[in-house]
Coordinates of C-alpha atoms in Angstrom, one line a residue:
M6 CA 89.7 -38.0 -188.2
I7 CA 88.9 -41.1 -189.9
R8 CA 85.4 -41.4 -190.7
A9 CA 84.9 -45.2 -192.0
A10 CA 81.5 -45.8 -190.4
L11 CA 80.5 -43.1 -193.1
V12 CA 81.6 -45.1 -196.2
S13 CA 78.9 -47.6 -196.3
A14 CA 76.2 -45.0 -196.2
V15 CA 77.9 -42.6 -198.4
L16 CA 78.4 -45.4 -201.6
V17 CA 74.5 -46.2 -201.8
L18 CA 73.8 -43.0 -204.2
M19 CA 77.5 -42.2 -205.1
P20 CA 78.0 -41.2 -208.4
V21 CA 80.7 -43.4 -210.3
L22 CA 83.5 -41.5 -212.8
A23 CA 84.3 -43.3 -216.0
S24 CA 86.0 -46.2 -215.1
G25 CA 89.3 -46.6 -217.3
Q26 CA 90.8 -43.2 -216.7
T27 CA 93.9 -42.8 -215.4
W28 CA 95.1 -40.1 -213.0
R29 CA 98.1 -37.3 -215.0
S30 CA 100.8 -35.6 -213.4
D31 CA 103.0 -32.6 -214.9
T32 CA 106.5 -31.5 -214.2
G33 CA 107.4 -27.9 -215.0
D34 CA 110.0 -25.4 -214.1
T35 CA 109.6 -22.1 -214.9
G36 CA 112.4 -20.5 -213.2
G37 CA 111.0 -18.9 -209.9
L38 CA 109.0 -21.8 -209.2
V39 CA 109.0 -25.7 -209.7
Y40 CA 105.5 -26.8 -209.8
A41 CA 104.1 -30.6 -209.7
S42 CA 101.1 -31.5 -210.2
L43 CA 98.5 -35.3 -210.2
A44 CA 95.3 -34.3 -211.7
A45 CA 92.1 -36.8 -211.6
P46 CA 89.9 -37.2 -214.9
E47 CA 88.6 -33.6 -216.0
Y48 CA 90.7 -32.6 -213.7
S49 CA 87.8 -32.4 -210.8
L50 CA 90.2 -33.8 -208.1
V51 CA 94.2 -32.6 -208.2
F52 CA 96.9 -32.9 -206.0
S53 CA 100.0 -30.5 -206.6
C54 CA 103.0 -28.9 -205.2
N55 CA 105.5 -25.9 -205.5
A56 CA 108.9 -25.3 -204.6
P57 CA 111.5 -22.6 -205.1
S58 CA 112.9 -23.0 -208.6
P59 CA 117.0 -23.9 -208.5
Q60 CA 117.5 -20.8 -210.9
R61 CA 115.8 -18.6 -208.3
R62 CA 114.4 -16.2 -210.9
P63 CA 111.8 -12.8 -209.4
L64 CA 108.1 -14.5 -209.0
M65 CA 107.0 -11.5 -210.7
E66 CA 109.6 -12.1 -213.7
T67 CA 108.5 -15.3 -214.2
E68 CA 104.5 -14.6 -213.9
D69 CA 104.4 -16.8 -210.5
H70 CA 103.3 -13.7 -208.2
E71 CA 99.7 -14.5 -208.1
T72 CA 100.5 -18.4 -207.4
V73 CA 99.3 -20.0 -203.9
L74 CA 102.9 -20.6 -202.2
N75 CA 102.7 -24.0 -200.3
A76 CA 104.7 -24.9 -197.1
P77 CA 107.8 -26.1 -197.5
F78 CA 107.1 -30.0 -198.0
G79 CA 103.4 -28.7 -198.3
M80 CA 100.3 -30.2 -200.5
F81 CA 97.6 -29.2 -202.1
V82 CA 94.3 -31.1 -202.4
S83 CA 92.1 -29.3 -204.5
V84 CA 88.6 -29.8 -206.0
S85 CA 86.7 -28.5 -209.0
S86 CA 84.0 -26.1 -208.6
Q87 CA 82.5 -27.9 -211.7
L88 CA 82.2 -31.1 -209.4
V89 CA 81.4 -28.9 -206.2
A90 CA 79.5 -25.8 -206.7
R91 CA 80.8 -22.4 -204.5
N92 CA 78.7 -21.9 -201.3
A93 CA 77.9 -19.0 -200.0
A94 CA 80.2 -19.5 -196.6
A95 CA 83.1 -20.0 -199.5
L96 CA 83.8 -23.2 -197.5
L97 CA 83.5 -26.9 -197.1
P98 CA 84.3 -28.2 -193.4
A99 CA 83.4 -31.7 -194.0
A100 CA 85.3 -33.0 -197.0
T101 CA 86.6 -36.7 -196.7
L102 CA 89.2 -38.5 -199.0
I103 CA 88.0 -42.6 -198.7
A104 CA 91.0 -45.1 -199.0
D105 CA 90.4 -48.9 -199.1
G106 CA 86.9 -48.0 -196.8
T107 CA 89.1 -45.9 -194.4
G108 CA 88.0 -42.2 -194.1
Y109 CA 90.0 -39.3 -193.9
R110 CA 88.8 -36.1 -192.8
L111 CA 90.3 -32.8 -194.6
P112 CA 90.9 -29.4 -193.1
E113 CA 88.1 -27.0 -194.2
L114 CA 89.0 -26.2 -197.9
W115 CA 88.3 -23.2 -199.0
F116 CA 87.5 -21.0 -202.0
N117 CA 90.2 -19.7 -204.4
E118 CA 88.5 -17.3 -206.6
L119 CA 90.9 -16.7 -208.7
Y120 CA 91.3 -20.2 -209.2
G121 CA 87.7 -21.1 -209.3
E122 CA 88.4 -24.2 -206.9
W123 CA 88.4 -25.3 -203.1
M124 CA 91.8 -26.1 -202.0
V125 CA 93.6 -27.1 -198.8
E126 CA 97.0 -27.8 -197.7
L127 CA 98.6 -31.0 -196.0
A128 CA 102.0 -32.1 -195.2
M129 CA 103.8 -34.9 -197.7
A130 CA 103.9 -36.9 -195.0
D131 CA 100.4 -36.8 -193.6
A132 CA 99.1 -39.9 -193.8
L133 CA 96.2 -40.0 -196.3
F134 CA 99.4 -39.7 -198.8
G135 CA 100.5 -42.7 -197.6
A136 CA 97.2 -44.7 -197.4
L137 CA 96.2 -43.5 -201.1
S138 CA 99.4 -44.7 -202.8
G139 CA 98.5 -48.3 -201.6
A140 CA 95.0 -48.2 -202.2
G141 CA 92.8 -49.9 -204.6
E142 CA 89.3 -47.6 -204.2
M143 CA 89.2 -44.1 -203.4
V144 CA 85.8 -42.1 -203.0
F145 CA 85.5 -38.4 -202.7
D146 CA 82.6 -37.5 -200.0
A147 CA 82.1 -33.8 -200.3
G148 CA 79.6 -33.9 -196.7
T149 CA 77.3 -32.3 -198.7
G150 CA 75.4 -35.5 -199.4
Q151 CA 77.3 -36.1 -202.6
A152 CA 80.3 -38.6 -203.5
W153 CA 82.3 -39.2 -206.3
R154 CA 84.1 -43.0 -207.0
Y155 CA 87.5 -42.3 -208.1
P156 CA 89.9 -44.4 -210.2
V157 CA 93.4 -45.3 -208.7
D158 CA 95.0 -46.2 -211.6
G159 CA 98.5 -44.0 -211.8
L160 CA 97.3 -42.8 -208.3
S161 CA 100.6 -44.2 -206.8
E162 CA 103.3 -43.9 -209.1
G163 CA 102.0 -40.5 -209.6
L164 CA 101.9 -39.1 -206.3
S165 CA 105.5 -40.3 -205.9
R166 CA 106.8 -38.6 -208.6
I167 CA 105.4 -35.4 -207.5
I168 CA 106.1 -35.8 -204.3
S169 CA 109.9 -36.4 -205.5
V170 CA 109.9 -34.0 -207.1
C171 CA 108.6 -31.2 -205.2
A172 CA 110.7 -32.9 -202.0
G173 CA 113.6 -32.6 -203.8
A174 CA 113.8 -28.6 -205.1
W175 CA 113.0 -28.1 -201.3
V176 CA 116.1 -30.2 -200.3
Q177 CA 118.3 -28.2 -203.2
A178 CA 116.5 -24.7 -201.2
G179 CA 118.4 -25.7 -198.3
Q180 CA 115.3 -27.5 -196.1
A181 CA 116.5 -30.8 -194.4
L182 CA 113.9 -33.7 -195.6
P183 CA 111.8 -34.2 -192.7
P184 CA 112.1 -37.4 -190.9
A185 CA 108.4 -38.7 -191.9
L186 CA 109.5 -38.4 -195.4
G187 CA 112.3 -40.6 -195.0
G188 CA 111.6 -43.2 -197.4
V189 CA 110.5 -40.4 -200.0
A190 CA 113.5 -40.7 -203.0
A191 CA 113.7 -37.0 -203.2
A192 CA 115.1 -36.5 -206.8
P193 CA 117.4 -33.3 -207.2
V194 CA 115.8 -31.2 -209.9
Q195 CA 116.8 -32.0 -213.4
G196 CA 117.3 -29.1 -216.3
L197 CA 114.2 -29.5 -218.4
M198 CA 117.1 -30.2 -221.1
T199 CA 117.1 -33.7 -223.2
P200 CA 119.6 -35.4 -224.9
R201 CA 117.2 -35.1 -228.1
I202 CA 116.6 -31.0 -227.5
D203 CA 120.4 -30.3 -227.0
A204 CA 121.4 -32.2 -229.9
Y205 CA 118.2 -30.3 -231.9
L206 CA 119.0 -26.8 -230.7
R207 CA 122.5 -26.9 -231.7
R208 CA 122.0 -28.4 -235.2
E209 CA 119.3 -25.1 -235.5
C210 CA 121.6 -22.6 -234.1
E211 CA 124.5 -23.9 -235.5
A212 CA 126.2 -22.8 -233.0
P213 CA 126.6 -23.1 -228.6
Y214 CA 123.2 -21.7 -226.8
R215 CA 121.3 -20.4 -224.1
I216 CA 118.1 -20.6 -222.4
E217 CA 115.9 -17.8 -220.9
D218 CA 112.8 -16.7 -220.0
R219 CA 111.1 -20.0 -219.6
G220 CA 112.6 -21.2 -222.4
I221 CA 111.6 -25.1 -222.0
A222 CA 108.1 -26.5 -220.1
A223 CA 107.2 -30.0 -219.1
H224 CA 103.7 -30.9 -219.7
D225 CA 102.2 -34.0 -220.3
L226 CA 100.0 -33.3 -223.5
D227 CA 100.4 -36.6 -225.2
R228 CA 99.2 -38.0 -222.3
D229 CA 101.4 -41.4 -221.9
G230 CA 102.1 -40.4 -218.6
Q231 CA 105.9 -38.7 -219.5
P232 CA 106.5 -35.4 -219.3
D233 CA 106.9 -33.8 -222.8
R234 CA 109.0 -30.5 -223.5
I235 CA 107.9 -27.5 -225.0
V236 CA 110.7 -25.0 -226.4
D237 CA 109.5 -21.5 -226.8
W238 CA 112.2 -19.9 -229.5
A239 CA 111.9 -16.6 -227.8
G240 CA 114.0 -18.2 -224.9
V241 CA 116.4 -19.8 -227.1
I242 CA 119.6 -17.2 -227.9
C243 CA 122.1 -18.9 -230.3
E244 CA 125.7 -17.6 -230.0
G245 CA 126.4 -17.8 -233.8
A246 CA 125.4 -15.2 -236.4
I247 CA 121.8 -14.9 -236.0
P248 CA 120.3 -14.8 -232.5
R249 CA 117.1 -15.6 -232.7
P250 CA 116.9 -17.4 -235.6
Y251 CA 112.9 -18.6 -235.4
C252 CA 111.6 -15.1 -234.3
G253 CA 110.4 -12.3 -236.8
A254 CA 108.8 -9.2 -236.0
A255 CA 106.2 -10.9 -233.6
N256 CA 106.0 -14.2 -233.6
C257 CA 108.4 -16.7 -232.4
S258 CA 108.8 -20.7 -233.2
I259 CA 107.6 -23.1 -230.2
D260 CA 108.5 -26.5 -230.6
V261 CA 106.7 -29.5 -229.0
F262 CA 108.7 -32.8 -228.3
L263 CA 106.3 -35.4 -227.3
T264 CA 108.0 -38.6 -225.7
S265 CA 105.5 -40.7 -227.7
R266 CA 106.5 -39.7 -230.8
P267 CA 110.2 -39.6 -231.0
G268 CA 112.1 -37.4 -234.7
E269 CA 111.5 -33.5 -235.6
P270 CA 109.3 -31.6 -233.2
Q271 CA 105.3 -30.6 -233.8
S272 CA 105.7 -26.5 -234.4
F273 CA 103.7 -23.8 -234.3
L274 CA 104.2 -19.9 -234.4
G275 CA 102.9 -17.6 -231.9
V276 CA 103.4 -14.7 -229.3
G277 CA 104.2 -17.6 -226.3
Y278 CA 101.6 -19.9 -225.2
R279 CA 99.5 -21.3 -222.6
V280 CA 98.6 -24.2 -221.2
T281 CA 95.6 -25.1 -220.5
T282 CA 92.3 -27.8 -221.4
A283 CA 90.7 -28.0 -224.2
A284 CA 87.0 -28.3 -224.7
N285 CA 86.9 -32.1 -224.2
G286 CA 89.4 -32.3 -220.8
A287 CA 92.6 -32.8 -222.6
L288 CA 95.9 -30.9 -221.7
G289 CA 96.5 -28.2 -224.6
L290 CA 97.8 -24.9 -225.7
R291 CA 96.9 -21.6 -226.7
F292 CA 98.9 -19.4 -228.5
G293 CA 99.4 -15.8 -228.4
G294 CA 99.2 -13.6 -231.2
T295 CA 99.9 -10.1 -232.4
A296 CA 96.2 -7.8 -232.3
G297 CA 95.1 -8.8 -235.8
A298 CA 95.4 -12.1 -235.2
C299 CA 93.5 -12.4 -231.7
A300 CA 90.8 -10.3 -233.5
Q301 CA 90.0 -13.1 -235.8
G302 CA 89.8 -15.6 -233.0
Q303 CA 93.1 -17.4 -233.8
C304 CA 94.1 -17.1 -230.5
D305 CA 91.6 -18.2 -228.7
R306 CA 92.5 -22.1 -230.1
V307 CA 93.4 -24.5 -228.4
F308 CA 95.5 -27.6 -229.5
W309 CA 95.3 -30.8 -227.8
W310 CA 97.0 -34.3 -229.0
D311 CA 94.8 -36.8 -230.6
G312 CA 97.4 -39.9 -231.2
S313 CA 98.7 -39.0 -234.3
R314 CA 98.5 -35.1 -234.7
F315 CA 97.4 -32.0 -233.0
R316 CA 94.3 -30.5 -233.0
D317 CA 91.9 -28.3 -232.3

């Protein structure tokens, strides 16, 4: 439902998010699901989608079993509870996204207690996404007397990218591309391997290798708009004399290949890792460890890229 008449009234009292900040997209393939997301500064507003991975591994095995799944060619709009606090009804019935002065009333948002955020699902072909792709101004009106203006730098490109990734995964899963998405370049989901990583693994293994168990993931850690790669050696099997050359009794090497920093990867030790947000809002990595290391607080550190190095 269009609510353009409300826009001028809302803008008078509207808080304005910092200008000059950009939207950030991330994609990944866990082996169970393909993920793609586009996040506003501080992750207060996120567009995201998921689809079956071409690897078709069980979601329990890949730890995706608690993920909220969208329908084929669906897209979630999520709003942080840091932006709009949870209410008693756990529903937001009157939220609106405004693109260049035209309002698009969202279906009722529900509060996801597990994620701690508001969510609603739309079709990728919804008119809202077409409007946002060419918008010079974007406003989110929560329907509670609060509204926020968002930057649009990176919004159009990011939406195109995540829709392409998830639509491509659905096509690979056997779903027909909806006619309304006929203009979308439904890119087939590419493997996360790159020539740079392939050469590195062959050199370190001194033999052929295979990747298993979420061995490679993609996240934009250096905030340059391109997905970086994370290689967990726990998921790399070398087919030479030493199957796991970079794993000890507990820890394994975890290498980060940044697109903005060619050459050797940035290396860490840990028992797995989790992609999370640092205190400053930057995307970062938290590494697991032994019971002793975690008892000393080592597992609470979040490492983020400051433009020249990882710091916590």
